[in-house]
Short mmCIF file of C-alpha atoms and ligand atoms in Angstrom, two decimals:
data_model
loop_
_atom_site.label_atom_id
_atom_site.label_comp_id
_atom_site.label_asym_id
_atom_site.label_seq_id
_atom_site.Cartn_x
_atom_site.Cartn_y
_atom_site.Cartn_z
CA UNK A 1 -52.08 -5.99 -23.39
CA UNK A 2 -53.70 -2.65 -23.75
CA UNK A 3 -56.82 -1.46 -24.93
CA UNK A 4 -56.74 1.84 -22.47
CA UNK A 5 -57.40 4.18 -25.13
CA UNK A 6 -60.52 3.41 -25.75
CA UNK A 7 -61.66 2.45 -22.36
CA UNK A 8 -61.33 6.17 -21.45
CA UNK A 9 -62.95 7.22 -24.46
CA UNK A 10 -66.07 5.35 -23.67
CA UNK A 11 -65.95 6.44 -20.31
CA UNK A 12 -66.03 9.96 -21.30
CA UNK A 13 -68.24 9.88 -23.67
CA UNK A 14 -70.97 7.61 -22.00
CA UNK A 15 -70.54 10.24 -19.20
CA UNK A 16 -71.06 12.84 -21.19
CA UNK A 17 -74.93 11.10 -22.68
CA UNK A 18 -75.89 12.39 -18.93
CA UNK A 19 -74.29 15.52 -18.71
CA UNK A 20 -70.86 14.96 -16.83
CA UNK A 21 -67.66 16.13 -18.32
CA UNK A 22 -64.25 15.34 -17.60
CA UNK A 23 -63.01 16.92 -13.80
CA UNK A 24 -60.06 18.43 -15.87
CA UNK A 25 -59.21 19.33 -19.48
CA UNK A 26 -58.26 16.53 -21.25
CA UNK A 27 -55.09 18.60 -23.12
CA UNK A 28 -52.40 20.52 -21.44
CA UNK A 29 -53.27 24.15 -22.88
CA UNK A 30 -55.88 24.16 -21.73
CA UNK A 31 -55.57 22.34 -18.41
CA UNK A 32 -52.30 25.17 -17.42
CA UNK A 33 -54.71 27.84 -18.56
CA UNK A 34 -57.23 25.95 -16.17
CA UNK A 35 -54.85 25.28 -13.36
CA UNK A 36 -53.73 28.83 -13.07
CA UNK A 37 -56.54 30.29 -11.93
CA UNK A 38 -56.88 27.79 -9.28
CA UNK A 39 -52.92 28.45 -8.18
CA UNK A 40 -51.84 31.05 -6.18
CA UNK A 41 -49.61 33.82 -8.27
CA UNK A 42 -46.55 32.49 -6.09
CA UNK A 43 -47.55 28.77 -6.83
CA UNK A 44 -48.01 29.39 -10.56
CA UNK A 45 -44.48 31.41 -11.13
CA UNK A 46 -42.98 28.50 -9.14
CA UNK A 47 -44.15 25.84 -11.32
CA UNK A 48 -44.47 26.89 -14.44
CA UNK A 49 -41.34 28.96 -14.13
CA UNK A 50 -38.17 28.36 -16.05
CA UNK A 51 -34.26 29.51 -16.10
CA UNK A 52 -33.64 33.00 -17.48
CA UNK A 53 -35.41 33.56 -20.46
CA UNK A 54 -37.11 29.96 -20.66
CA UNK A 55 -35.65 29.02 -23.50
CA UNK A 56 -34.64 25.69 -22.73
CA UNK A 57 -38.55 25.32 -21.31
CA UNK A 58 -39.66 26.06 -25.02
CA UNK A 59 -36.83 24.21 -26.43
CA UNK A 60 -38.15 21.09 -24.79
CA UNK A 61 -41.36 21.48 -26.51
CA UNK A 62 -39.91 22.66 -29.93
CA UNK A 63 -37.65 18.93 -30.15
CA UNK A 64 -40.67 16.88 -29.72
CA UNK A 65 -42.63 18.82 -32.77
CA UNK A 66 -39.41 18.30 -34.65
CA UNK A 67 -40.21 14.46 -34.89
CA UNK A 68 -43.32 13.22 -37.04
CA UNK A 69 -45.45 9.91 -36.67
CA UNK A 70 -45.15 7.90 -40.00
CA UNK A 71 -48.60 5.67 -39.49
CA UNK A 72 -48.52 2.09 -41.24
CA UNK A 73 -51.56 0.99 -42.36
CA UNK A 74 -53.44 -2.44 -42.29
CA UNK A 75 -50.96 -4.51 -39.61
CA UNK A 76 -53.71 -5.54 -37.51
CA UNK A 77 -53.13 -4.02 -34.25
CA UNK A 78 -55.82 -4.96 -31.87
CA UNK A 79 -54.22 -4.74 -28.53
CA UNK A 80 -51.25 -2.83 -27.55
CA UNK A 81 -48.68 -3.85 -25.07
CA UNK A 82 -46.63 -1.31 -23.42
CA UNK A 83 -45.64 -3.25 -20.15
CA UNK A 84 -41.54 -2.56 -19.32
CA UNK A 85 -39.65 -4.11 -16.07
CA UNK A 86 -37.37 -1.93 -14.30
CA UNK A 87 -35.28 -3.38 -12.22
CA UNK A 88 -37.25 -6.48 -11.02
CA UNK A 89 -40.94 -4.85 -11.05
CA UNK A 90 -42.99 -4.90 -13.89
CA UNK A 91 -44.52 -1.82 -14.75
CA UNK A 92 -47.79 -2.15 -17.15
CA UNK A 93 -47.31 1.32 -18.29
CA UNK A 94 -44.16 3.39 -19.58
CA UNK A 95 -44.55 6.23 -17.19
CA UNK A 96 -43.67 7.26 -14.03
CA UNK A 97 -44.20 10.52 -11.92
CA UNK A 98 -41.34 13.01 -12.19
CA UNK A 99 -40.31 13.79 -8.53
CA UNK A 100 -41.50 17.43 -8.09
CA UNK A 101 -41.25 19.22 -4.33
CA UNK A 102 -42.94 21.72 -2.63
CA UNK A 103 -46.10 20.13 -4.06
CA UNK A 104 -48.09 21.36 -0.84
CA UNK A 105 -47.75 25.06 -2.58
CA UNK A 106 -51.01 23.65 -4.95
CA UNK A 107 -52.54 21.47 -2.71
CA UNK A 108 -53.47 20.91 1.26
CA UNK A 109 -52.96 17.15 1.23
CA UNK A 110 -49.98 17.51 -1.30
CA UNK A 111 -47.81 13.70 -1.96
CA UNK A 112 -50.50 11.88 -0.08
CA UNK A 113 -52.74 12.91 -2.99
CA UNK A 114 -50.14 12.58 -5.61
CA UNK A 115 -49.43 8.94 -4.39
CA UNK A 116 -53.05 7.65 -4.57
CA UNK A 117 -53.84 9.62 -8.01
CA UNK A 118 -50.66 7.46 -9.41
CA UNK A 119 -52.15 4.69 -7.70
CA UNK A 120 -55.55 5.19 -9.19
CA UNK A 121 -53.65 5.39 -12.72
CA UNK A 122 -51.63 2.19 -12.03
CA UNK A 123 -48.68 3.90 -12.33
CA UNK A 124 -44.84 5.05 -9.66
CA UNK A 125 -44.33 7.64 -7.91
CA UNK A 126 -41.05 9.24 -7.62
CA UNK A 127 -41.17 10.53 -4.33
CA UNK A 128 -39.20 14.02 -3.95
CA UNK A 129 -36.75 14.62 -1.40
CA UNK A 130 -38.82 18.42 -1.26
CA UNK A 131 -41.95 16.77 -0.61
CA UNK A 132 -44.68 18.39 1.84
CA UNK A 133 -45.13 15.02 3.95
CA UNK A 134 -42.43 12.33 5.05
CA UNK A 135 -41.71 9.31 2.63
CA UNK A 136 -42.97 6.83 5.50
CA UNK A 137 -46.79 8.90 4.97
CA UNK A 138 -46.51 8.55 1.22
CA UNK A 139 -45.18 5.08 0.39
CA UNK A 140 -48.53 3.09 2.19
CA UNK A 141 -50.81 5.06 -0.51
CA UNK A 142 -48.81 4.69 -3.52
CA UNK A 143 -49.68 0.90 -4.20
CA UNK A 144 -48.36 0.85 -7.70
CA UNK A 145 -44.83 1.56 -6.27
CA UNK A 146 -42.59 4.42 -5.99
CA UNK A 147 -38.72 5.27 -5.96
CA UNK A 148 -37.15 7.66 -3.87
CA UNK A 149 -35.79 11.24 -5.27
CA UNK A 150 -32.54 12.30 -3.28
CA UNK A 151 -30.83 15.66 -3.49
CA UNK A 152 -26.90 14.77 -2.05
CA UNK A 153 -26.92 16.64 1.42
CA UNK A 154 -23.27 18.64 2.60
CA UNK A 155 -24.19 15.71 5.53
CA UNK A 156 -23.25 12.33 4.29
CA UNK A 157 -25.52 10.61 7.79
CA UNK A 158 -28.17 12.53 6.19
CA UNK A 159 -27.56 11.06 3.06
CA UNK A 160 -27.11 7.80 4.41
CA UNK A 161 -30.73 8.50 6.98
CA UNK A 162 -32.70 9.35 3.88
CA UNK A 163 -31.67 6.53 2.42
CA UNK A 164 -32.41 3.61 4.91
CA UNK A 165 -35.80 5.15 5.28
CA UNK A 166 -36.22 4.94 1.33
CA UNK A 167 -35.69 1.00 1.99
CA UNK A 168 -37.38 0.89 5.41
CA UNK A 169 -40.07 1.89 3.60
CA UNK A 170 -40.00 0.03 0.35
CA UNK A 171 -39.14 2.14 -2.28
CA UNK A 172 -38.33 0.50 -5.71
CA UNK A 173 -35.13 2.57 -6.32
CA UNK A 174 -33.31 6.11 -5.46
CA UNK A 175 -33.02 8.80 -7.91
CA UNK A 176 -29.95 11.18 -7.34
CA UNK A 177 -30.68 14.37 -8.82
CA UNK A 178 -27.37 15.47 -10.10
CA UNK A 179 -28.26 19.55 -12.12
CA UNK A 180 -29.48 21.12 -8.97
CA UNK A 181 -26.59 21.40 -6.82
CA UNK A 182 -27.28 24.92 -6.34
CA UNK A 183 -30.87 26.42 -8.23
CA UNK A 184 -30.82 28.22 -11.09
CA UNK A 185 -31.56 31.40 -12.30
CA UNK A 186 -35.36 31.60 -12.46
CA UNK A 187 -36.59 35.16 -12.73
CA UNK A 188 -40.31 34.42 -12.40
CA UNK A 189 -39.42 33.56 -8.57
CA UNK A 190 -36.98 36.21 -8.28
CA UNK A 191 -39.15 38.75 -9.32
CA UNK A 192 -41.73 37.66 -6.26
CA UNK A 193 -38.60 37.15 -3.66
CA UNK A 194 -40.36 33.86 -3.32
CA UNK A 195 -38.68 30.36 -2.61
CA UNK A 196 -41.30 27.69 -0.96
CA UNK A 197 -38.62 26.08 1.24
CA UNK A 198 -37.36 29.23 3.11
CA UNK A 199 -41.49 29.41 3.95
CA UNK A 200 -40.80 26.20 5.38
CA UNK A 201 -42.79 24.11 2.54
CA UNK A 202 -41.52 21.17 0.96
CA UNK A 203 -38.98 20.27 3.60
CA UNK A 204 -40.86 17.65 5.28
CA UNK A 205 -38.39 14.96 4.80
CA UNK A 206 -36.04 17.02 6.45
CA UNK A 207 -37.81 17.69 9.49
CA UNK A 208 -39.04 14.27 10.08
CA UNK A 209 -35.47 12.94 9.94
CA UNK A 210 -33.71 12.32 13.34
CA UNK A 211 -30.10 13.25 12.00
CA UNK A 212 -31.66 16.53 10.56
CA UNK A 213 -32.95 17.31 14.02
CA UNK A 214 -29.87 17.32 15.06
CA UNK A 215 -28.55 19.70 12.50
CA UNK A 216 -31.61 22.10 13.33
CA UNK A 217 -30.90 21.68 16.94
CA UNK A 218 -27.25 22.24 16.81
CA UNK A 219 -28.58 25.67 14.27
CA UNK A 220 -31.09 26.80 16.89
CA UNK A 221 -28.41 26.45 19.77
CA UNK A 222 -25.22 27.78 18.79
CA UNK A 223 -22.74 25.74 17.79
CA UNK A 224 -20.90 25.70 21.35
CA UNK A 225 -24.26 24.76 23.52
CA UNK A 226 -25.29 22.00 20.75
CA UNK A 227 -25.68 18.68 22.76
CA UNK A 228 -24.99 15.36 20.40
CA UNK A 229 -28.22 14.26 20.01
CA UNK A 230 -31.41 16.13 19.05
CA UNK A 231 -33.36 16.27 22.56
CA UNK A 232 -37.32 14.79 22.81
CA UNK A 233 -38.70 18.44 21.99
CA UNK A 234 -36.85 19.25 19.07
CA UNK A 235 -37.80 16.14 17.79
CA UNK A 236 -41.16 16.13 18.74
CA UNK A 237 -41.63 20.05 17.52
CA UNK A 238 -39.73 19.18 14.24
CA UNK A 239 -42.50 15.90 13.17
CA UNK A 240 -45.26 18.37 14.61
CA UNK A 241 -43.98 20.57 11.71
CA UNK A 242 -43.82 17.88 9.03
CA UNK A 243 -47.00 16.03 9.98
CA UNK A 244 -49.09 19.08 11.34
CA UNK A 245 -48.32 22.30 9.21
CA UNK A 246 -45.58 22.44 6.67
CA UNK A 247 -47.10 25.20 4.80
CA UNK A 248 -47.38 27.76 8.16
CA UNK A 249 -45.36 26.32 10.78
CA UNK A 250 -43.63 29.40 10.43
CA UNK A 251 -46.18 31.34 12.12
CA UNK A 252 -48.10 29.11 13.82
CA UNK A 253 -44.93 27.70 16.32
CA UNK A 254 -43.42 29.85 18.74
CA UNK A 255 -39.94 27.71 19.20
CA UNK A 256 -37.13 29.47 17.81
CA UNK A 257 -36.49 25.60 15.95
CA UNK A 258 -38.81 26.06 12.89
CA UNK A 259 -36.63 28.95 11.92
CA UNK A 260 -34.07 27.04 12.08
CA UNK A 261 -35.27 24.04 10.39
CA UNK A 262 -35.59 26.35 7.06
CA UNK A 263 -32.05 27.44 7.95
CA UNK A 264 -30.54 24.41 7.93
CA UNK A 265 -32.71 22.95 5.01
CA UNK A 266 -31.00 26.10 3.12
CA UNK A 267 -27.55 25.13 4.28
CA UNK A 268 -27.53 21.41 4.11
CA UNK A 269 -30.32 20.65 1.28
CA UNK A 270 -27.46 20.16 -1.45
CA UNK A 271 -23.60 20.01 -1.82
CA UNK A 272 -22.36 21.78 -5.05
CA UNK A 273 -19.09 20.05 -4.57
CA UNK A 274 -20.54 16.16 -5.81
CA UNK A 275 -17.95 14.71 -7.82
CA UNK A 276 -18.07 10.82 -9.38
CA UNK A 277 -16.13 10.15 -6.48
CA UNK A 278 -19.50 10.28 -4.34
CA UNK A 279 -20.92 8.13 -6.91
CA UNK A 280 -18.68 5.83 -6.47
CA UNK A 281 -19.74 5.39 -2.44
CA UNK A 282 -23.11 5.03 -3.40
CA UNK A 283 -22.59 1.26 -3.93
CA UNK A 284 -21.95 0.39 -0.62
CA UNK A 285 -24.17 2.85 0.75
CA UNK A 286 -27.54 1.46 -0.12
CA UNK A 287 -28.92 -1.92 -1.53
CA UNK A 288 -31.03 0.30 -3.94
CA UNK A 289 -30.96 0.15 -7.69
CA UNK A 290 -29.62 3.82 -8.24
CA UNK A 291 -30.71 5.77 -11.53
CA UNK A 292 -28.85 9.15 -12.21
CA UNK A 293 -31.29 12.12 -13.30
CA UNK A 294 -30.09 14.95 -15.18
CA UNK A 295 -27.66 12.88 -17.68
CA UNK A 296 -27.62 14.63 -20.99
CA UNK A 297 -24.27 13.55 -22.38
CA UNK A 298 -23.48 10.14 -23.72
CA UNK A 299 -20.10 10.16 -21.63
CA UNK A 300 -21.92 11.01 -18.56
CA UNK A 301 -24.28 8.18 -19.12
CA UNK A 302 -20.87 5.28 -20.13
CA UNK A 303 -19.48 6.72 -17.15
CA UNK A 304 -22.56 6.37 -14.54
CA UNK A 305 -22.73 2.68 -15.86
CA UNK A 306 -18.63 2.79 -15.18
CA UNK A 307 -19.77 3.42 -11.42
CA UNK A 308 -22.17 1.08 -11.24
CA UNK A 309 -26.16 3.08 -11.70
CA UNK A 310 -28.66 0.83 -12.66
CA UNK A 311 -29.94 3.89 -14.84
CA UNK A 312 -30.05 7.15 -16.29
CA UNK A 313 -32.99 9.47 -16.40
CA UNK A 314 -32.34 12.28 -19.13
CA UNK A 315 -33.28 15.50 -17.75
CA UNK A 316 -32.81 19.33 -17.84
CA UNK A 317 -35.22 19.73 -15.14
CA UNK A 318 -37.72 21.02 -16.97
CA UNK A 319 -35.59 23.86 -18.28
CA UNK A 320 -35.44 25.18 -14.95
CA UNK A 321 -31.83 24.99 -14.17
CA UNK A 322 -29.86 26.23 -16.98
CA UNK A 323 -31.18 28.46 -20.15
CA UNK A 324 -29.87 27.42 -23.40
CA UNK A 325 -29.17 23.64 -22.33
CA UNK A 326 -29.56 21.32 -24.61
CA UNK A 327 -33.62 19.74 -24.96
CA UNK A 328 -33.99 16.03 -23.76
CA UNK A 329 -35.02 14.76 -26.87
CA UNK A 330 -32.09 15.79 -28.54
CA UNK A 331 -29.62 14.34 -25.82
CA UNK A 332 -31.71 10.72 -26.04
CA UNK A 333 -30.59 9.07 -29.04
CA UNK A 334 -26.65 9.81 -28.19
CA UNK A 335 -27.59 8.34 -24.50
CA UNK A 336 -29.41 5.43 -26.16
CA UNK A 337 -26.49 4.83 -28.11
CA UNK A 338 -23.82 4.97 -25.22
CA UNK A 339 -26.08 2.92 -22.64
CA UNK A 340 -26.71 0.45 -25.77
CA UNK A 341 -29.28 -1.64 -23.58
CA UNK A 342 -27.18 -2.48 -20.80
CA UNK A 343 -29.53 -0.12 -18.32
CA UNK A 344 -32.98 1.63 -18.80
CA UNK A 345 -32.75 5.04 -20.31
CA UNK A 346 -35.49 7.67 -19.06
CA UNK A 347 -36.50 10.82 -20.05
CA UNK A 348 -38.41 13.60 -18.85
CA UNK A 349 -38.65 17.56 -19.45
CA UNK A 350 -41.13 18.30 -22.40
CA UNK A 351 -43.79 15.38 -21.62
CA UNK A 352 -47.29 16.99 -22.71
CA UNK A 353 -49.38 13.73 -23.66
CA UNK A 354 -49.21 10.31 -25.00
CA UNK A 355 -48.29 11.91 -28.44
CA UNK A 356 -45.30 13.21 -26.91
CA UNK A 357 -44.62 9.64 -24.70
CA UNK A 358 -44.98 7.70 -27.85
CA UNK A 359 -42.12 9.44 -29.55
CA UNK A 360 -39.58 9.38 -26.63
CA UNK A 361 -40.16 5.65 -26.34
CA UNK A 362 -39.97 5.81 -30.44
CA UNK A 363 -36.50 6.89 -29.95
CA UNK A 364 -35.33 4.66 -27.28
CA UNK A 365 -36.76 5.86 -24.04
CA UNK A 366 -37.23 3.09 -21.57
CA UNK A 367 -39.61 4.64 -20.01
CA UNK A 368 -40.70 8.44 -19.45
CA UNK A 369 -41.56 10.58 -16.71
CA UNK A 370 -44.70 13.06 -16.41
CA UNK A 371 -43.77 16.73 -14.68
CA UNK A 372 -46.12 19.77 -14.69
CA UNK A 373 -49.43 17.89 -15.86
CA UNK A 374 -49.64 16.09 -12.79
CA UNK A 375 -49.08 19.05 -10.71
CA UNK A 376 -52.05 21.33 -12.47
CA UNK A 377 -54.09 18.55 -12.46
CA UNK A 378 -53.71 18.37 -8.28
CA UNK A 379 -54.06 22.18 -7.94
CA UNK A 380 -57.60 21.63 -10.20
CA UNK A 381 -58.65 18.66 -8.59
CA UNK A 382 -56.60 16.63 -5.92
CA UNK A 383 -56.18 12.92 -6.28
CA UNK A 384 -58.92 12.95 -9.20
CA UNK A 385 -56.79 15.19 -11.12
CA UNK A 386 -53.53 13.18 -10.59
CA UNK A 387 -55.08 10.49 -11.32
CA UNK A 388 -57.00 11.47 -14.63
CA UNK A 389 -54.03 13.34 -16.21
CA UNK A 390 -52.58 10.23 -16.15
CA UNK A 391 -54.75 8.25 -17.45
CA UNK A 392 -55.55 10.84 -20.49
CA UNK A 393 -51.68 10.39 -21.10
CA UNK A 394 -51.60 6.87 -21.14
CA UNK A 395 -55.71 6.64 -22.98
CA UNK A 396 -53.28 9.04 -25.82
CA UNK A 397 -50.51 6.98 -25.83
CA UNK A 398 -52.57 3.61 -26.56
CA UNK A 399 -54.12 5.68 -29.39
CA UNK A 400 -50.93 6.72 -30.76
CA UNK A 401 -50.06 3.60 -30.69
CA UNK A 402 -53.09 1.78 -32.46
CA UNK A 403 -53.18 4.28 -35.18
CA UNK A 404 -49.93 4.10 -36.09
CA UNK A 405 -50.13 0.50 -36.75
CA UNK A 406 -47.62 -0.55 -33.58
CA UNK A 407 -48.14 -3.10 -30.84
CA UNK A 408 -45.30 -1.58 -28.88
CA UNK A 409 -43.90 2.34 -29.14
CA UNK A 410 -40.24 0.53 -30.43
CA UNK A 411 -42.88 0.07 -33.45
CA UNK A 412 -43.82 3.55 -34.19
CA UNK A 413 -42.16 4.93 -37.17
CA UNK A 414 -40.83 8.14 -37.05
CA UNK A 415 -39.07 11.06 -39.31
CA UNK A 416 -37.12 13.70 -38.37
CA UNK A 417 -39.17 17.10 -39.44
CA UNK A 418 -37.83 20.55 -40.54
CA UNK A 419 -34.79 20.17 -38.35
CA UNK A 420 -31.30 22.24 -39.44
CA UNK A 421 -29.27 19.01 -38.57
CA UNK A 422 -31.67 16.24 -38.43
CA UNK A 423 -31.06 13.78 -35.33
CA UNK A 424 -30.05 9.95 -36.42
CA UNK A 425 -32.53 7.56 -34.91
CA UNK A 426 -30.48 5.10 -32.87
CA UNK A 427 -29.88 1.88 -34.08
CA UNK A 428 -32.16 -0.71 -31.15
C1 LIG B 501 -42.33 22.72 -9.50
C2 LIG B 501 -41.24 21.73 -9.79
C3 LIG B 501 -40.54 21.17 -8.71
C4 LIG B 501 -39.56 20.21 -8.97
N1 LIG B 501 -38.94 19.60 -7.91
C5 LIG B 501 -38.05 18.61 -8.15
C6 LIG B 501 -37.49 17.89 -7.07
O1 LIG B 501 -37.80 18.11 -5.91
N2 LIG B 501 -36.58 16.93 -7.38
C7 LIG B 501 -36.21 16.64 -8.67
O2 LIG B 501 -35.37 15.77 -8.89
N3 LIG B 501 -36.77 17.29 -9.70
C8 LIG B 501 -37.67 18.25 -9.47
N4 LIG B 501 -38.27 18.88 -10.53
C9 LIG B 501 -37.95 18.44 -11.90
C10 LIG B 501 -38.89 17.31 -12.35
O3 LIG B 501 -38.57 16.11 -11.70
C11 LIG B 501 -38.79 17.07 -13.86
O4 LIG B 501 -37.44 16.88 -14.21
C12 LIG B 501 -39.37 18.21 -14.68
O5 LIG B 501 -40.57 18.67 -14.11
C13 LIG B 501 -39.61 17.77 -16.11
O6 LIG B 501 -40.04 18.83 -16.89
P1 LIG B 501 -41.59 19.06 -17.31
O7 LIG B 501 -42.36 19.18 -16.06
O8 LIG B 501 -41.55 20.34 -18.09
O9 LIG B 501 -41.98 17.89 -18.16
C14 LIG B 501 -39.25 19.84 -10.30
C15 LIG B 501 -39.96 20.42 -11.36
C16 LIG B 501 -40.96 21.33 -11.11
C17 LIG B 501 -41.75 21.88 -12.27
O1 LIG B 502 -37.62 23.77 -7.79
C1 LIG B 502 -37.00 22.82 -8.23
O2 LIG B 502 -37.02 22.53 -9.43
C2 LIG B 502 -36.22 21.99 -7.34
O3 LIG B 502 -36.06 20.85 -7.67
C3 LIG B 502 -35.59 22.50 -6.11
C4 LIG B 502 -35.12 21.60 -5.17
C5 LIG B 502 -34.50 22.04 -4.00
C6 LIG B 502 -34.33 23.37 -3.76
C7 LIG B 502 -34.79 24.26 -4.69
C8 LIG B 502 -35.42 23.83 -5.85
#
């Protein structure tokens, strides 16, 4: 039971009796406006940046304002509950962290802050397989739990490597990303010739992994003088590179093996030729609950329960793959429909504030995952700013909640507004 809202309202505004404000802005206007100052041009363009003409990142935004709150009045809400389990682990709120790499472009200390803002918030971390610091470094600080992003290598033992590590090192569950088998079109990084990962950022995972050492060895030698296992120096320059520098290794290490570290990430980071069929391995591959992210068609989402996923995260990446895809919050009631409760159903891509949360959960959503916010709020202010954009989301979505005269967000009422073809709610 929840009364979160207006804990963080009192905090703020006792605060504020002696002069303190809030370490970030409390909305996302003007906490991007706010954050991009404090980013570098390159880190800015990388994150905020979209596909093409970003209309799929605005098309996000425009389905949420196409659905309207209907409060009810007098039903005697006190406390709100908006506790959901997920496979096993109950989660007191109905958010998790998107997985988002490269993170050490914003900030020096990069996942290990990310973890212990979630922490702070009470809230999981979905680790990224692009993060700036190996999974084994993150999981210890994020106490409220986390689940482990993968992106399916072109080498199945580094598939299966990342993977054992996830449950070495207690993760709750693997995400496979499945709409980034190659990267899309995204002009705002184009336009700068600037990628993160060929700089060598974001691919600590990689070079803290013993079979990728042996890829970047076999890269740095020549495929006839490659020996079969990494030898002590490569590995020991490759964790130097993941624990010491990720950002600069580049030109801070002599060996010719950083260079090709980012060579191999770029060769081996992601095979365009998945098919079901790898899905299908995935069983007997790990122990892990598996969720699919990136489902946006009710087929796709029968079909992943077909193969045995424990659930289905609907994404378009933030609009950052493909322009003109369809928005999340248009694909989630058909996806609602076809899972029909048998697996959790999450959603990210478009998730502003607790407004926003309340009306994805309105419509079916599990569970939803926060993207961008949390990465402005750790270019503005580290862990602090993780952990407060959070918590602003959730203080919202209590509020939301409370107003609208519903002790859980299946309660909110909702109508469809101004829409051409106005979406059916799903029958729950
Ligand atoms: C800078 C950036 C990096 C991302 N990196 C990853 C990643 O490594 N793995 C992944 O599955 N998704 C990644 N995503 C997608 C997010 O997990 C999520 O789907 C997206 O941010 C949701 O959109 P929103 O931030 O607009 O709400 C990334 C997104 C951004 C903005
Ligand atoms: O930038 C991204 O959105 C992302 O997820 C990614 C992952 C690997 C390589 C390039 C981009």
């Amino acid at each position: 039971m929840s009364q979160s809202g207006r804990v963080r309202q009192d905090e703020v505004y006792r605060a504020g009796i002696t002069g303190r404000r809030p370490a970030v802005p409390t909305a996302f206007p003007a906490l991007e406006r706010r954050a991009r100052w404090a980013m570098s041009r390159r880190a800015h363009a990388y994150v905020a940046g979209g596909a093409g003409s970003e209309e799929t990142v605005r098309a996000n935004r425009a389905a949420f304002e196409r659905w309207r709150v209907v409060p009810r009045m007098l039903r005697g809400v006190g406390e709100r509950d908006t506790a959901v389990e997920l496979f096993g682990r109950r989660h007191e709120h109905p958010l998790l962290l998107a997985p988002i790499g490269a993170s050490d472009l914003v900030h020096r200390r990069a996942d290990l802050a990310v973890a212990e803002g979630a922490a702070h918030a009470g809230v999981s971390m979905i680790v990224s397989n692009q993060a700036g610091f190996p999974m084994e470094e993150i999981a210890p600080r994020a106490t409220a739990g986390w689940w482990s992003q993968l992106y399916w290598s072109t080498s199945d033992d580094l598939v299966d490597s990342f993977l054992a590590r996830a449950e070495a090192s207690g993760a709750g569950a693997v995400v496979v990303t499945l709409d980034t088998t190659t990267l899309g079109w995204r002009p705002r990084d184009l336009d700068l010739g600037h990628l993160p990962f060929a700089r060598g950022l974001g691919i600590a995972q990689y070079t803290s992994d013993p079979v990728f050492a042996r890829l970047a060895q076999e890269t740095a030698d020549g495929p006839r003088r490659s020996s079969p296992r990494p030898t002590p120096a490569a590995v020991r320059t490759l964790l130097e590179i993941s624990r010491h520098h990720p950002g600069r290794f580049l030109d801070n290490l002599r060996s010719p093996l950083p260079r090709a570290a980012v060579e191999t990430f770029l060769r081996v980071y992601s095979r365009p030729t998945l098919s079901w069929d790898d899905i299908a391995t995935l069983r007997s591959r790990t122990r892990l609950p598996v969720v699919l992210k990136g489902v946006l068609h009710p087929d796709d989402a029968r079909r992943a329960l077909d193969h045995g996923v424990d659930g289905v995260l609907v994404s378009n990446h933030g609009g950052r793959q493909i322009d003109g895809s369809v928005p999340t919050l248009d694909a989630l009631p058909g996806v609602v429909e076809a899972v029909a409760g048998r697996a959790p159903v999450l959603l990210d891509s478009g998730i502003r504030s607790g407004a926003d949360a309340a009306r994805a959960l309105a419509l079916g959503a599990t569970a939803v995952c926060l993207g961008r916010p949390w990465v402005y709020g750790l270019a503005l202010a580290g862990t602090a700013g993780v952990a407060q954009v959070v918590r602003d989301v959730l203080a919202e979505l209590d509020l939301t909640l409370a107003l609208a005269g519903a002790r859980t967000p299946a309660d909110v009422e909702l109508e469809a507004f101004a829409s051409a073809e106005p979406a059916a709610r799903p029958a729950r």
